[in-house]
mmCIF file of C-alpha atoms in Angstrom:
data_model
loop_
_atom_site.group_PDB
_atom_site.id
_atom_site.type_symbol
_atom_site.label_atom_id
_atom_site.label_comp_id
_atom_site.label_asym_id
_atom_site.label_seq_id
_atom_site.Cartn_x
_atom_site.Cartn_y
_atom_site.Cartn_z
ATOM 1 C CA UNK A 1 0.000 0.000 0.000
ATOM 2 C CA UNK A 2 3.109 2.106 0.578
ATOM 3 C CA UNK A 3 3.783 2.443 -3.281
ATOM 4 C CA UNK A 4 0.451 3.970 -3.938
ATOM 5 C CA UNK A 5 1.039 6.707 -0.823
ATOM 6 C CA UNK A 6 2.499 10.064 -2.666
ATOM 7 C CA UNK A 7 4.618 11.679 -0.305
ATOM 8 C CA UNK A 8 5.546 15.242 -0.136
ATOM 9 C CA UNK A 9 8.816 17.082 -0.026
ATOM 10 C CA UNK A 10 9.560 20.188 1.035
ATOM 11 C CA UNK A 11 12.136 22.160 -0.721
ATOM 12 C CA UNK A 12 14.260 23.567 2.054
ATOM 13 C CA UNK A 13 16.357 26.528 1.625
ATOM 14 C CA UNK A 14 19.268 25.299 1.588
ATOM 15 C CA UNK A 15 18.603 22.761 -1.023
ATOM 16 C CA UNK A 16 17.150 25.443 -3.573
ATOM 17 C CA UNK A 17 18.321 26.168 -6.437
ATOM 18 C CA UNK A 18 19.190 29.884 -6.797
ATOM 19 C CA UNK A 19 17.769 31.295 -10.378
ATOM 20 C CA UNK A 20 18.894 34.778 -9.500
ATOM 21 C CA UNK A 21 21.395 35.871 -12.153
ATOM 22 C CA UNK A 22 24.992 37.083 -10.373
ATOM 23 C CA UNK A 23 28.068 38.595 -11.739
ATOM 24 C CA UNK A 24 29.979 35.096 -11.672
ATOM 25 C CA UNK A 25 26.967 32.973 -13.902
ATOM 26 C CA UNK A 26 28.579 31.597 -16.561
ATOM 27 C CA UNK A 27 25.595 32.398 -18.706
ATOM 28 C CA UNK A 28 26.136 36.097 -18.609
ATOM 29 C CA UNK A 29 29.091 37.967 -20.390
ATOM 30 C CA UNK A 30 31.390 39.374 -18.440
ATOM 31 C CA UNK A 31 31.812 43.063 -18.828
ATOM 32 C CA UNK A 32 35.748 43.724 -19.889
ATOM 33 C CA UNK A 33 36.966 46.326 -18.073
ATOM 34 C CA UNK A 34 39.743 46.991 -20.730
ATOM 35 C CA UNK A 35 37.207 47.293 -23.034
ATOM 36 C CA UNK A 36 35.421 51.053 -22.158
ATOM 37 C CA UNK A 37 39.855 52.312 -21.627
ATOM 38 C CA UNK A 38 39.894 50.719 -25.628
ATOM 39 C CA UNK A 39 37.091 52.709 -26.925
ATOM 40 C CA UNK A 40 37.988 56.044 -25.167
ATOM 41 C CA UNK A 41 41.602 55.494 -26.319
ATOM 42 C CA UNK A 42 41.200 55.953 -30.205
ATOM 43 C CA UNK A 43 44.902 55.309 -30.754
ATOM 44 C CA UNK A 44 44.891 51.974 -28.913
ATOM 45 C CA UNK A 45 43.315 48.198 -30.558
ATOM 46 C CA UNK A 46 43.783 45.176 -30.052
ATOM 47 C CA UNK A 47 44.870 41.622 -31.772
ATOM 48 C CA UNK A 48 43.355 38.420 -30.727
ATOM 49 C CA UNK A 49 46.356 35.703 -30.831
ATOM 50 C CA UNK A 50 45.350 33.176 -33.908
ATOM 51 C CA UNK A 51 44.872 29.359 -33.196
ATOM 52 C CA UNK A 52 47.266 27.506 -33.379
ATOM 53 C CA UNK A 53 49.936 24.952 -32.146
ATOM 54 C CA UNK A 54 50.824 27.754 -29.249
ATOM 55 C CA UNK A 55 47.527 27.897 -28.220
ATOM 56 C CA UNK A 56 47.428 27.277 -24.411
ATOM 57 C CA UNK A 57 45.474 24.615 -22.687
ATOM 58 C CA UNK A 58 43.986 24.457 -18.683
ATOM 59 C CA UNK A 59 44.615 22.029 -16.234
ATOM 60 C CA UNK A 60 41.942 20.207 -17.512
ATOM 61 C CA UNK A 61 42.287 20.136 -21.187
ATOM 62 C CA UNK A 62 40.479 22.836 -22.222
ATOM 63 C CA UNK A 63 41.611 25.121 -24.382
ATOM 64 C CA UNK A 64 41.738 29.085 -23.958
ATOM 65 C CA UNK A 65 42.867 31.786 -25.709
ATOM 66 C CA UNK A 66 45.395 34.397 -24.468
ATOM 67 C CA UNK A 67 44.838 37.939 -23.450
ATOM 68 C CA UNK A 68 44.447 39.975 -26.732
ATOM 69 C CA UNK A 69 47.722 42.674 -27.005
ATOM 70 C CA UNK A 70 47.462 46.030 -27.436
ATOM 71 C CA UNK A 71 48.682 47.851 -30.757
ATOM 72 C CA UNK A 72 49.449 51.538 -30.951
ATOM 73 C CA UNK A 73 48.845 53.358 -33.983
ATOM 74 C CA UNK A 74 50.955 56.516 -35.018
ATOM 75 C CA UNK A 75 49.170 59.532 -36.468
ATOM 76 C CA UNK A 76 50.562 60.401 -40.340
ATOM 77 C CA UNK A 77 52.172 63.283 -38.466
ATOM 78 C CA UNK A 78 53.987 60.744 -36.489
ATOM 79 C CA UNK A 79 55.187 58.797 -39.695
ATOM 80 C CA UNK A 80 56.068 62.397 -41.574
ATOM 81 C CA UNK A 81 58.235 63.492 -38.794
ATOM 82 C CA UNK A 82 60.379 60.729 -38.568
ATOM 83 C CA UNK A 83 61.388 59.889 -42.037
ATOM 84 C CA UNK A 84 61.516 63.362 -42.518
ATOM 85 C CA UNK A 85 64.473 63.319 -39.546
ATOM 86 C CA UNK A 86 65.463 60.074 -40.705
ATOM 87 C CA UNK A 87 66.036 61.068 -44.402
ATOM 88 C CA UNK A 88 67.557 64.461 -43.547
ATOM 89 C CA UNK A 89 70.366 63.253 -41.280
ATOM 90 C CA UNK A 90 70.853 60.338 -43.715
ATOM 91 C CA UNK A 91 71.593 62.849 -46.320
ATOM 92 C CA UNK A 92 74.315 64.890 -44.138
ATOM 93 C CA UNK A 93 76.062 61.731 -42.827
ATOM 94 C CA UNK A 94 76.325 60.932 -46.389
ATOM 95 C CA UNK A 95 77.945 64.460 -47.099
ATOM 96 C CA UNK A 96 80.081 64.422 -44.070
ATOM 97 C CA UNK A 97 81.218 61.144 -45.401
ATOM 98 C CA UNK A 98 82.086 62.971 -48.850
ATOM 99 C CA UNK A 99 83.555 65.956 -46.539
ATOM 100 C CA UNK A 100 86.046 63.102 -44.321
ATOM 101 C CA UNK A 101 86.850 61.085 -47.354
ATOM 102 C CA UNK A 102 88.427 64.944 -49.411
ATOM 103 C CA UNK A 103 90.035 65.707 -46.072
ATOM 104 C CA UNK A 104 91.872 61.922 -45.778
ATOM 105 C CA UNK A 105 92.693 62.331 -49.357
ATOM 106 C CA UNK A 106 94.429 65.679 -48.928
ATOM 107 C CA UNK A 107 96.213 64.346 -45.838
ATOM 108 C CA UNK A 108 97.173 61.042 -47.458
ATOM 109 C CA UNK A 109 98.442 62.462 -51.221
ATOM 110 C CA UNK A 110 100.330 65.205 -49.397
ATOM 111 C CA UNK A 111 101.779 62.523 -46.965
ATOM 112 C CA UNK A 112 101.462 64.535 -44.014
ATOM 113 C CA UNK A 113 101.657 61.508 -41.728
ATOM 114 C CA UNK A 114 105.326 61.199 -42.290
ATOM 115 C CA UNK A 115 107.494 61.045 -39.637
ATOM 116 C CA UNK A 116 109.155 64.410 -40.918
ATOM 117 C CA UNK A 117 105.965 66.156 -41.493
ATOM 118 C CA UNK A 118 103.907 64.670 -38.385
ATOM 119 C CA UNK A 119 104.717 67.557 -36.197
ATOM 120 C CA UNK A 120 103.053 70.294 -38.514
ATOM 121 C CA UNK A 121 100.028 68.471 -39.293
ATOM 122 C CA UNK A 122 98.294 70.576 -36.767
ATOM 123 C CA UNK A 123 98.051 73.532 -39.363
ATOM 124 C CA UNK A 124 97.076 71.928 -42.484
ATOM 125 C CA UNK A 125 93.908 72.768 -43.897
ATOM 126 C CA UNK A 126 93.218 69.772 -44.920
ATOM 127 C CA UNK A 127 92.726 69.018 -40.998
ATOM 128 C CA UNK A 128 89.451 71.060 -40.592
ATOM 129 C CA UNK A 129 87.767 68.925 -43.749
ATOM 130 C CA UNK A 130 88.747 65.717 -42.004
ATOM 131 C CA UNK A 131 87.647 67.210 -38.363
ATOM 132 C CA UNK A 132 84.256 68.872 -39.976
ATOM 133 C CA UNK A 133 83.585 65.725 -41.160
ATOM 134 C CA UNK A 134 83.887 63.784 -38.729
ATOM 135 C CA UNK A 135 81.595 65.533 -36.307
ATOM 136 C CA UNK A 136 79.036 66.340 -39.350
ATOM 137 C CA UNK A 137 78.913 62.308 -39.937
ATOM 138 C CA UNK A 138 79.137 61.060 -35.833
ATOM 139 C CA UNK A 139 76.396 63.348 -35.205
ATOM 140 C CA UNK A 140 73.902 62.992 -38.398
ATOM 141 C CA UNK A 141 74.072 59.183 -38.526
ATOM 142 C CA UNK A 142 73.064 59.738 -34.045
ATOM 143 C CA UNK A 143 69.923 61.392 -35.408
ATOM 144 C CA UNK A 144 68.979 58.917 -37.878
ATOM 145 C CA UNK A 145 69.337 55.975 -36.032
ATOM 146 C CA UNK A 146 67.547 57.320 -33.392
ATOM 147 C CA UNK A 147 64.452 58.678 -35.750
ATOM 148 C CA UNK A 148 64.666 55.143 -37.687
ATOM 149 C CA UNK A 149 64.963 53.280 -33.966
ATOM 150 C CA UNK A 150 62.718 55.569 -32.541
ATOM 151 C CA UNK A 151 65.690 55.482 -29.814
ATOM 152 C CA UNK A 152 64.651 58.193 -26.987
ATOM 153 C CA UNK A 153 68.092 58.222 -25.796
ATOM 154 C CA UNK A 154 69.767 58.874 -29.052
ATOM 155 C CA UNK A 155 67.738 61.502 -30.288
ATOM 156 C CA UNK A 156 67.991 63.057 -26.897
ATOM 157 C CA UNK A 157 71.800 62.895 -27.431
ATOM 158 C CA UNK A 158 71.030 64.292 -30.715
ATOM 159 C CA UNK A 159 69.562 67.293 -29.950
ATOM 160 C CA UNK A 160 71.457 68.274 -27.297
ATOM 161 C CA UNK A 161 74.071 68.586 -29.089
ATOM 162 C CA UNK A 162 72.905 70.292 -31.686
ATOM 163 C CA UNK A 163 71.546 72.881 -29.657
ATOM 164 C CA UNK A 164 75.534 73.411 -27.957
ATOM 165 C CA UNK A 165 76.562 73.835 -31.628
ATOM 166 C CA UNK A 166 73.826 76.008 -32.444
ATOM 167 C CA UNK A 167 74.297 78.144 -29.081
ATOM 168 C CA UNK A 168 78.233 78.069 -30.214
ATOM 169 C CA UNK A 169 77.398 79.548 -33.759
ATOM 170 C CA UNK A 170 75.194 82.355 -32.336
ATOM 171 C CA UNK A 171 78.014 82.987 -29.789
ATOM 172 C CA UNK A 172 80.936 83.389 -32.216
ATOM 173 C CA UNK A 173 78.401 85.152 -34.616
ATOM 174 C CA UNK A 174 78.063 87.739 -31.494
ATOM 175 C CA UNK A 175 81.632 88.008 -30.551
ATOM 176 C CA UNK A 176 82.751 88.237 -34.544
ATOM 177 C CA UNK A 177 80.941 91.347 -34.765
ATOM 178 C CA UNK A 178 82.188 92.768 -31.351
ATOM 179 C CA UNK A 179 85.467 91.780 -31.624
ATOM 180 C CA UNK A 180 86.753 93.048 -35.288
ATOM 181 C CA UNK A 181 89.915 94.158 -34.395
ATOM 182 C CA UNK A 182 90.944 91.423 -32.541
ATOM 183 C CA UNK A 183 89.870 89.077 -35.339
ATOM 184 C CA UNK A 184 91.938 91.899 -37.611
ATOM 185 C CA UNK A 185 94.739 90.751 -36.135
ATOM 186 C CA UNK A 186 94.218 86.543 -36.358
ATOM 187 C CA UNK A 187 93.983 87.392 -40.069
ATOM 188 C CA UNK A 188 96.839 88.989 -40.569
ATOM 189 C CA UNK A 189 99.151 86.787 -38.326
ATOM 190 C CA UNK A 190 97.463 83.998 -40.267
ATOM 191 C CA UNK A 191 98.144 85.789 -43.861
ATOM 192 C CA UNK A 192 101.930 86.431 -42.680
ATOM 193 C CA UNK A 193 102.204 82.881 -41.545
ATOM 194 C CA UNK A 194 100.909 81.418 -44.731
ATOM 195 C CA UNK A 195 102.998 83.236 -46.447
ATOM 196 C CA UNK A 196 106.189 82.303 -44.606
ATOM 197 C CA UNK A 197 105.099 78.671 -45.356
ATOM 198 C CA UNK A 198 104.291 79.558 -49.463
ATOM 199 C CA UNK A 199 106.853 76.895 -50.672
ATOM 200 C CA UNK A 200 106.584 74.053 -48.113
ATOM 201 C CA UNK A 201 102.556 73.529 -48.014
ATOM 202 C CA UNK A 202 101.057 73.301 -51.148
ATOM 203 C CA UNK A 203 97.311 73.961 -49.023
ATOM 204 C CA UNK A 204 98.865 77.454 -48.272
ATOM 205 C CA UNK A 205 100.140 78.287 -51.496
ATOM 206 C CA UNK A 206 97.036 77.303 -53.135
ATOM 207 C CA UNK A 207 94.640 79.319 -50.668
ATOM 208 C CA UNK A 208 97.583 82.209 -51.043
ATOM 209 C CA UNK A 209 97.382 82.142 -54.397
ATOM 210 C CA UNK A 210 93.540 82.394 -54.479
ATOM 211 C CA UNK A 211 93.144 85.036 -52.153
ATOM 212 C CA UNK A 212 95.445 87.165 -54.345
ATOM 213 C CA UNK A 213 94.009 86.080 -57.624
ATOM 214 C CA UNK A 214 90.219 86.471 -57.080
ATOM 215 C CA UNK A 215 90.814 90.057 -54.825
ATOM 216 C CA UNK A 216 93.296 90.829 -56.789
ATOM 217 C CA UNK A 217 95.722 91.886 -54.131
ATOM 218 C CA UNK A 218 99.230 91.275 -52.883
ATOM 219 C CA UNK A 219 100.670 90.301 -49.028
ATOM 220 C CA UNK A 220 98.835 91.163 -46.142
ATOM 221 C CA UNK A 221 98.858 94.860 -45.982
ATOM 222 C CA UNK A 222 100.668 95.603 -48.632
ATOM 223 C CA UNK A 223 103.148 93.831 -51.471
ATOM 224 C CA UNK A 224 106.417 94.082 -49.401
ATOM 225 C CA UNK A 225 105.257 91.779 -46.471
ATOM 226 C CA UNK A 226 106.647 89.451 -48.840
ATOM 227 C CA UNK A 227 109.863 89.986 -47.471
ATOM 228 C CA UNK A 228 108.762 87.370 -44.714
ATOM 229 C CA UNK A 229 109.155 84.608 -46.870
ATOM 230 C CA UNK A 230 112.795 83.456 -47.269
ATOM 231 C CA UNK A 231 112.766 83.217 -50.981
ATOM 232 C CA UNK A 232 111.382 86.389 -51.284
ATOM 233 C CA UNK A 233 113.455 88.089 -49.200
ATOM 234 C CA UNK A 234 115.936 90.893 -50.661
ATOM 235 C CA UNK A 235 118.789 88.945 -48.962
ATOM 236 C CA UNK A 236 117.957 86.007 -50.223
ATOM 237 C CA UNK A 237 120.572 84.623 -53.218
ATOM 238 C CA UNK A 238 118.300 82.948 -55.432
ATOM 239 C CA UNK A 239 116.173 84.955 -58.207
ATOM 240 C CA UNK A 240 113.166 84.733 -56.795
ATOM 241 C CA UNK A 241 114.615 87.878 -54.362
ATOM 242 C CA UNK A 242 113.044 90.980 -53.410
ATOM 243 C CA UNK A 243 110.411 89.600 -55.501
ATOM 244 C CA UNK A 244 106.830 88.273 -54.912
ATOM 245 C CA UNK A 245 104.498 85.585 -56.344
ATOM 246 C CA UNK A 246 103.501 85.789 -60.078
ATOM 247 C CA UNK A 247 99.867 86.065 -58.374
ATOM 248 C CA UNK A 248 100.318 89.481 -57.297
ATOM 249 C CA UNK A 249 101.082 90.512 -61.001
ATOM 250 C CA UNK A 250 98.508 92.238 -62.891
ATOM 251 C CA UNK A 251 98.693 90.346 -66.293
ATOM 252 C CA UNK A 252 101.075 87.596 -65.241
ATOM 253 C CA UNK A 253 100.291 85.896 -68.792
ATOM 254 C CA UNK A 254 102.659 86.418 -71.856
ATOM 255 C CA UNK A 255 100.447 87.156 -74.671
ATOM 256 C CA UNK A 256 97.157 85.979 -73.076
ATOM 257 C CA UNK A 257 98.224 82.495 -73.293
ATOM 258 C CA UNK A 258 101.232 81.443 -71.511
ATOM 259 C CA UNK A 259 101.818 81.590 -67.515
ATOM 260 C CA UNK A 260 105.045 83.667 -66.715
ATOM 261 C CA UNK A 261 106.020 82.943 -63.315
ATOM 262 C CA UNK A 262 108.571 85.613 -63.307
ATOM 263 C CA UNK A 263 106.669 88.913 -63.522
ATOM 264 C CA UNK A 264 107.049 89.589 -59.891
ATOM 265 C CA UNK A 265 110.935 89.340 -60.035
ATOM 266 C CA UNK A 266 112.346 92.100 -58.640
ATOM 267 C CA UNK A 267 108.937 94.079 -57.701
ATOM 268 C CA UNK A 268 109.995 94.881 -54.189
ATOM 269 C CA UNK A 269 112.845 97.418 -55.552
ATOM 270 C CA UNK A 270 110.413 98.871 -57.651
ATOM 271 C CA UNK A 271 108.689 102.120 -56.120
ATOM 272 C CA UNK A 272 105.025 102.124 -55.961
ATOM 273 C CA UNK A 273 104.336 104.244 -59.710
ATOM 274 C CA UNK A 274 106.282 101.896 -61.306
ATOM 275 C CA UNK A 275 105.027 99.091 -59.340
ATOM 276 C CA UNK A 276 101.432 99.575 -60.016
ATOM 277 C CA UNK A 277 101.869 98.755 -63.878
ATOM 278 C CA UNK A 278 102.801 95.416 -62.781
ATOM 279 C CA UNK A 279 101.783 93.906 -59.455
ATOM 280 C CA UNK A 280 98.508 94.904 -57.240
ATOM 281 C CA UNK A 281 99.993 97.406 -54.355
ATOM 282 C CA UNK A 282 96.915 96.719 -51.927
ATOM 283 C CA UNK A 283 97.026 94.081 -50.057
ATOM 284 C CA UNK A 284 94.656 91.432 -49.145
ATOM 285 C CA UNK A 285 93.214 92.085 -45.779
ATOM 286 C CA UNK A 286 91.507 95.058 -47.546
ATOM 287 C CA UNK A 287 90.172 93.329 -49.948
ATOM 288 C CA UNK A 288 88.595 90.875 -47.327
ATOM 289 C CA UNK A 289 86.980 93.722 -45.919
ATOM 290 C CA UNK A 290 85.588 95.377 -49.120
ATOM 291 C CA UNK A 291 84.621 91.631 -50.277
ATOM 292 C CA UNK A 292 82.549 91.135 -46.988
ATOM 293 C CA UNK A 293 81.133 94.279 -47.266
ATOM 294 C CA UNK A 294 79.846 93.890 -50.463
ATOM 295 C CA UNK A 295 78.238 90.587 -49.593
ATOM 296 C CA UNK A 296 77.086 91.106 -46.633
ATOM 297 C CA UNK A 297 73.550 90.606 -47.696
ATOM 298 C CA UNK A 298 74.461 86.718 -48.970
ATOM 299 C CA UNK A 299 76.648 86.216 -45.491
ATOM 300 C CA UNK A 300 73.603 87.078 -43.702
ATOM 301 C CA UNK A 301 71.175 84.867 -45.397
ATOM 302 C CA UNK A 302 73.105 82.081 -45.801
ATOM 303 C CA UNK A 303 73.872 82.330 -41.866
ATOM 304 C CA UNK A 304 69.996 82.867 -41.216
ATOM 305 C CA UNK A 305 69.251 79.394 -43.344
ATOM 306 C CA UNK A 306 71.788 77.642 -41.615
ATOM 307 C CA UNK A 307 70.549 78.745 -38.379
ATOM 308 C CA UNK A 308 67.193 78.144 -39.481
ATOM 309 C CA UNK A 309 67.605 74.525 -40.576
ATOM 310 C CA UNK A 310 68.999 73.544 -36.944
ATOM 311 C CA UNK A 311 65.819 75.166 -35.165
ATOM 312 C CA UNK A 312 64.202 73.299 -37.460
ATOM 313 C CA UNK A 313 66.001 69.991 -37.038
ATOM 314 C CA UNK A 314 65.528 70.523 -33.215
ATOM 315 C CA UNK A 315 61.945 71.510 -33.038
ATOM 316 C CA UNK A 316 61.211 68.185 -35.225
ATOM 317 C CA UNK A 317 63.415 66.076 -33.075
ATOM 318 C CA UNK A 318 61.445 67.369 -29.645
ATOM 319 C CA UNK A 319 58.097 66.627 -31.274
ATOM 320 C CA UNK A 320 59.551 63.196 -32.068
ATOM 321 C CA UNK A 321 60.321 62.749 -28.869
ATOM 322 C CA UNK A 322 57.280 63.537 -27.182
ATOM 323 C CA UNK A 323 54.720 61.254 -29.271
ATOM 324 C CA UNK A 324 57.371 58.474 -28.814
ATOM 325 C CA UNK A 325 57.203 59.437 -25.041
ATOM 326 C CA UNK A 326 53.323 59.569 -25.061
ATOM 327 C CA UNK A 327 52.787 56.136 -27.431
ATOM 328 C CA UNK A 328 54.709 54.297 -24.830
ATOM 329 C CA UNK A 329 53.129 55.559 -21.677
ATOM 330 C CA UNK A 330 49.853 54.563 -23.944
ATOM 331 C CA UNK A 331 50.695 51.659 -24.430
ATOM 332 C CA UNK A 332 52.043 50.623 -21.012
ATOM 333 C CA UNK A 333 48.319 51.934 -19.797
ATOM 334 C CA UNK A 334 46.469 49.917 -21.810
ATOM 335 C CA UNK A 335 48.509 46.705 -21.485
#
């Protein structure tokens, strides 16, 4: 009779089952917190991994998928700025590689690293093209790794120094216009000396000789500082005494065609009438100052470009720096 009895249960509390939704159902979606930062941050997505043979696996065996990674996407600013840098420094390390390799040449034909000419390589031109390019090359190929790299510390290197050597232009541009005299006298001790030097460095003869071709003028102040050269000197033996270089002549070609070296024989003696009909009587520093005078309008605006292109090359350099700066604090947020 027992089977036919229906009995009753009671569903106690504690054996309920709760129907009330929560927050850890696996029947509702989670909310991803990442997800509201993603869609405020317009420069931020992300990329699901892919299956695969890394895919990972639980305890289990179930499979899951990693956390998707955050990507950061530059602005076409962004992209401009540093090819722009990139391309531009590649461009000077390429000329201060031209600029080293004329200077080495120079050195090397010359053979001014010979044991008996070692000690005077200090004042040969040629030294300031191997020296300019050196630092033009060092410091272009910094800024172009570190635009390509997108290298914070090397482009911080980078502009730093360029802004010492563009605070070192404007200085010497300030103290070159306060200090004339002074620099006066450099040019003439450096005229005198060149000229003591005409016949042993072939640099100094051939800036000599252009200097007094192209201004056409003669010594420093005037054509008898040539008496500081030894071959030149009136108490010299050779024939070459009391004269100066065919350079200072006026028409040191024999019918238009041939080079006489030997007009200036002898022009030392001559008084300054006489002189005139042959050789230039002024002498070059003069003719520095008239030339500078007269271009004073090109000096200025080529100084103003060059100036101009550093700003320029340091302004572009900062705002490099800062988006690099910003992307990665971006992207450290969001990962």
């Amino acid at each position: 009779m027992r089977r036919f009895l229906t009995t009753r249960t009671f569903a106690f509390p504690w054996f309920r089952a709760d129907g009330t939704p929560s927050e850890s159902s696996p029947l509702i979606p989670k909310a991803d917190p990442e997800a509201g930062d993603s869609e405020d941050l317009g420069d931020v997505t992300t990329e699901p991994e892919q299956d695969g043979p890394n895919r990972g696996h639980y305890s289990n065996g179930s499979a899951y998928t990693k956390q998707a990674r955050p990507r950061v996407r530059y602005s076409l600013t962004d992209h401009f700025l540093k090819y722009f840098l990139f391309l531009s420094n590649l461009m000077f390390t390429i000329l201060g590689l031209v600029v080293l390799g004329l200077g080495m040449w120079g050195l090397i034909s010359k053979e001014s690293f010979a044991q008996e000419k070692i000690s005077s390589i200090g004042t040969d031109p040629m030294l300031v093209l191997v020296s300019l390019g050196v630092v033009l090359t060092a410091l272009c190929l910094l800024g172009s790794v570190g635009a390509l790299r997108e290298n914070g510390v090397l482009l911080k290197v980078f502009s730093a120094v360029v802004l010492v050597l563009l605070a070192a232009q404007v200085l010497v541009a300030i103290l070159s216009y306060t200090t004339q005299d002074q620099i006066r006298g450099y040019l003439r001790s450096g005229m005198l000396t060149a000229m003591a030097r005409y016949q042993d460095d072939l640099d100094l003869r051939f800036i000599v000789d252009e200097i007094q071709t192209n201004l056409q003028c003669c010594g420093a102040d005037d054509y008898r500082d040539w008496e500081v050269n030894i071959y030149y000197n009136c108490s010299a033996p050779g024939v070459l005494a009391c004269g100066v270089p065919a350079t200072c002549c006026v028409d040191p070609l024999e019918n238009g065609t041939v080079w006489n070296s030997q007009c200036g024989v002898g022009a030392q003696k001559l008084d300054e009438f006489t002189a005139q009909t042959v050789i230039f009587l002024g002498g070059c520093l003069g003719g520095i100052s008239r030339w500078i005078e007269q271009h004073q309008g090109l000096i200025g605006t080529i100084g103003i470009v060059v100036l101009g292109v550093q700003i320029l090359t340091l302004f572009i350099t900062t705002r490099l720096l800062e988006s690099i700066q910003w992307h990665k604090a971006l992207y450290n947020t969001v990962k």
